Amino acid sequence: MKIKHTIEDKLFSEYIRKKSGGVCEHCHKNVGYKKLQASHFFGRRNKALRWDERNVSALCFTCHMVIMTENPFYHAKWMLKKLGTTGFDGLVLASNRIKKWNKQDLKELRVDLRKKIKELE
């Protein structure tokens, strides 16, 4: 079942990609933010981490789909290196939480993301 992209997903993706300066976090190629993809380590079905910056990397298509998605063990090793042991362990622990987003939470998230995007421009 395909997960619907919400306005929060679109804003979050834009923020992650712009925050990287258009550079793939894995291969370090500058492809421009519009060609980058927001790659989730724990999938978007995990509501606790869906919009958590620790869980998402700005990757080019090849690094996202060919390297990380096709090689989950490598993806885990790369995330461990990126976040460090404490950060990675914290992310794994957070993945086990149950998060319910109410309308007010989502509204605040949208406001925060728009602010962060504006600060990057």
mmCIF file of C-alpha atoms in Angstrom:
data_model
loop_
_atom_site.group_PDB
_atom_site.id
_atom_site.type_symbol
_atom_site.label_atom_id
_atom_site.label_comp_id
_atom_site.label_asym_id
_atom_site.label_seq_id
_atom_site.Cartn_x
_atom_site.Cartn_y
_atom_site.Cartn_z
ATOM 1 C CA MET A 1 0.000 0.000 0.000
ATOM 2 C CA LYS A 2 1.389 3.355 -1.029
ATOM 3 C CA ILE A 3 1.679 6.051 1.624
ATOM 4 C CA LYS A 4 0.067 9.367 0.714
ATOM 5 C CA HIS A 5 2.416 12.371 0.617
ATOM 6 C CA THR A 6 1.059 15.090 2.861
ATOM 7 C CA ILE A 7 1.870 18.804 2.889
ATOM 8 C CA GLU A 8 4.089 18.028 5.904
ATOM 9 C CA ASP A 9 5.989 15.448 3.827
ATOM 10 C CA LYS A 10 6.515 17.942 1.017
ATOM 11 C CA LEU A 11 7.722 20.689 3.361
ATOM 12 C CA PHE A 12 9.961 18.279 5.269
ATOM 13 C CA SER A 13 11.487 16.941 2.050
ATOM 14 C CA GLU A 14 12.148 20.468 0.792
ATOM 15 C CA TYR A 15 13.773 21.399 4.100
ATOM 16 C CA ILE A 16 16.022 18.299 4.190
ATOM 17 C CA ARG A 17 17.110 18.774 0.571
ATOM 18 C CA LYS A 18 17.735 22.523 0.921
ATOM 19 C CA LYS A 19 19.569 22.028 4.232
ATOM 20 C CA SER A 20 22.102 19.861 2.396
ATOM 21 C CA GLY A 21 22.891 22.713 0.023
ATOM 22 C CA GLY A 22 22.063 20.496 -2.949
ATOM 23 C CA VAL A 23 24.848 18.049 -2.069
ATOM 24 C CA CYS A 24 24.237 14.316 -1.686
ATOM 25 C CA GLU A 25 25.179 13.329 1.849
ATOM 26 C CA HIS A 26 26.615 10.009 0.653
ATOM 27 C CA CYS A 27 28.570 10.605 -2.571
ATOM 28 C CA HIS A 28 28.996 14.365 -1.971
ATOM 29 C CA LYS A 29 28.013 15.284 -5.548
ATOM 30 C CA ASN A 30 26.372 18.664 -5.950
ATOM 31 C CA VAL A 31 23.255 17.852 -7.950
ATOM 32 C CA GLY A 32 21.087 20.725 -6.709
ATOM 33 C CA TYR A 33 18.382 20.384 -4.105
ATOM 34 C CA LYS A 34 15.617 19.687 -6.646
ATOM 35 C CA LYS A 35 17.363 16.496 -7.804
ATOM 36 C CA LEU A 36 17.943 15.194 -4.293
ATOM 37 C CA GLN A 37 15.569 12.839 -2.492
ATOM 38 C CA ALA A 38 14.692 12.728 1.198
ATOM 39 C CA SER A 39 15.700 9.180 2.143
ATOM 40 C CA HIS A 40 14.186 7.727 5.310
ATOM 41 C CA PHE A 41 16.138 5.106 7.259
ATOM 42 C CA PHE A 42 12.980 4.005 9.084
ATOM 43 C CA GLY A 43 10.140 4.295 6.571
ATOM 44 C CA ARG A 44 7.471 7.003 6.552
ATOM 45 C CA ARG A 45 4.969 4.550 8.063
ATOM 46 C CA ASN A 46 6.819 5.069 11.356
ATOM 47 C CA LYS A 47 4.969 8.165 12.593
ATOM 48 C CA ALA A 48 7.418 8.740 15.452
ATOM 49 C CA LEU A 49 10.254 9.310 12.951
ATOM 50 C CA ARG A 50 8.454 10.384 9.794
ATOM 51 C CA TRP A 51 9.524 14.024 10.224
ATOM 52 C CA ASP A 52 12.583 13.474 12.418
ATOM 53 C CA GLU A 53 15.750 14.966 10.920
ATOM 54 C CA ARG A 54 17.937 12.224 12.388
ATOM 55 C CA ASN A 55 16.048 9.649 10.324
ATOM 56 C CA VAL A 56 16.309 11.329 6.933
ATOM 57 C CA SER A 57 19.209 12.029 4.590
ATOM 58 C CA ALA A 58 19.402 14.082 1.393
ATOM 59 C CA LEU A 59 20.577 11.638 -1.260
ATOM 60 C CA CYS A 60 20.863 11.606 -5.040
ATOM 61 C CA PHE A 61 18.740 9.025 -6.860
ATOM 62 C CA THR A 62 21.586 6.522 -7.238
ATOM 63 C CA CYS A 63 22.660 6.670 -3.594
ATOM 64 C CA HIS A 64 19.058 6.487 -2.394
ATOM 65 C CA MET A 65 17.557 3.806 -4.610
ATOM 66 C CA VAL A 66 20.558 1.765 -5.738
ATOM 67 C CA ILE A 67 22.944 1.924 -2.807
ATOM 68 C CA MET A 68 20.830 2.419 0.341
ATOM 69 C CA THR A 69 17.478 0.840 -0.538
ATOM 70 C CA GLU A 70 19.069 -2.185 -2.180
ATOM 71 C CA ASN A 71 21.619 -2.665 0.628
ATOM 72 C CA PRO A 72 19.928 -2.222 4.024
ATOM 73 C CA PHE A 73 22.952 -3.562 5.940
ATOM 74 C CA TYR A 74 25.191 -0.972 4.257
ATOM 75 C CA HIS A 75 22.544 1.697 4.920
ATOM 76 C CA ALA A 76 22.586 0.812 8.636
ATOM 77 C CA LYS A 77 26.401 0.957 8.772
ATOM 78 C CA TRP A 78 26.382 4.320 6.986
ATOM 79 C CA MET A 79 23.739 5.721 9.345
ATOM 80 C CA LEU A 80 25.762 4.505 12.339
ATOM 81 C CA LYS A 81 28.780 6.377 10.997
ATOM 82 C CA LYS A 82 26.696 9.471 10.228
ATOM 83 C CA LEU A 83 24.953 9.635 13.627
ATOM 84 C CA GLY A 84 27.562 8.023 15.863
ATOM 85 C CA THR A 85 26.752 5.195 18.241
ATOM 86 C CA THR A 86 24.757 7.291 20.707
ATOM 87 C CA GLY A 87 22.747 9.017 17.967
ATOM 88 C CA PHE A 88 22.066 5.779 16.113
ATOM 89 C CA ASP A 89 21.010 3.983 19.297
ATOM 90 C CA GLY A 90 18.713 6.906 20.132
ATOM 91 C CA LEU A 91 17.152 6.710 16.678
ATOM 92 C CA VAL A 92 16.543 2.968 17.032
ATOM 93 C CA LEU A 93 14.952 3.490 20.459
ATOM 94 C CA ALA A 94 12.770 6.286 19.085
ATOM 95 C CA SER A 95 11.623 3.982 16.277
ATOM 96 C CA ASN A 96 9.835 1.855 18.865
ATOM 97 C CA ARG A 97 7.718 4.717 20.192
ATOM 98 C CA ILE A 98 4.152 5.223 19.093
ATOM 99 C CA LYS A 99 3.437 8.782 17.996
ATOM 100 C CA LYS A 100 -0.009 10.116 17.225
ATOM 101 C CA TRP A 101 -0.036 13.470 15.468
ATOM 102 C CA ASN A 102 -3.096 15.613 16.125
ATOM 103 C CA LYS A 103 -4.185 18.587 14.004
ATOM 104 C CA GLN A 104 -2.423 21.080 16.281
ATOM 105 C CA ASP A 105 0.836 19.078 16.170
ATOM 106 C CA LEU A 106 0.729 19.042 12.366
ATOM 107 C CA LYS A 107 -0.048 22.756 12.200
ATOM 108 C CA GLU A 108 2.934 23.513 14.447
ATOM 109 C CA LEU A 109 5.132 21.218 12.346
ATOM 110 C CA ARG A 110 4.141 23.059 9.152
ATOM 111 C CA VAL A 111 4.864 26.454 10.742
ATOM 112 C CA ASP A 112 8.245 25.234 12.007
ATOM 113 C CA LEU A 113 9.225 23.726 8.636
ATOM 114 C CA ARG A 114 8.240 26.858 6.724
ATOM 115 C CA LYS A 115 10.346 28.927 9.137
ATOM 116 C CA LYS A 116 13.351 26.619 8.725
ATOM 117 C CA ILE A 117 13.038 26.693 4.918
ATOM 118 C CA LYS A 118 12.849 30.482 4.911
ATOM 119 C CA GLU A 119 16.001 30.668 7.073
ATOM 120 C CA LEU A 120 17.873 28.607 4.454
ATOM 121 C CA GLU A 121 16.927 30.912 1.569
#
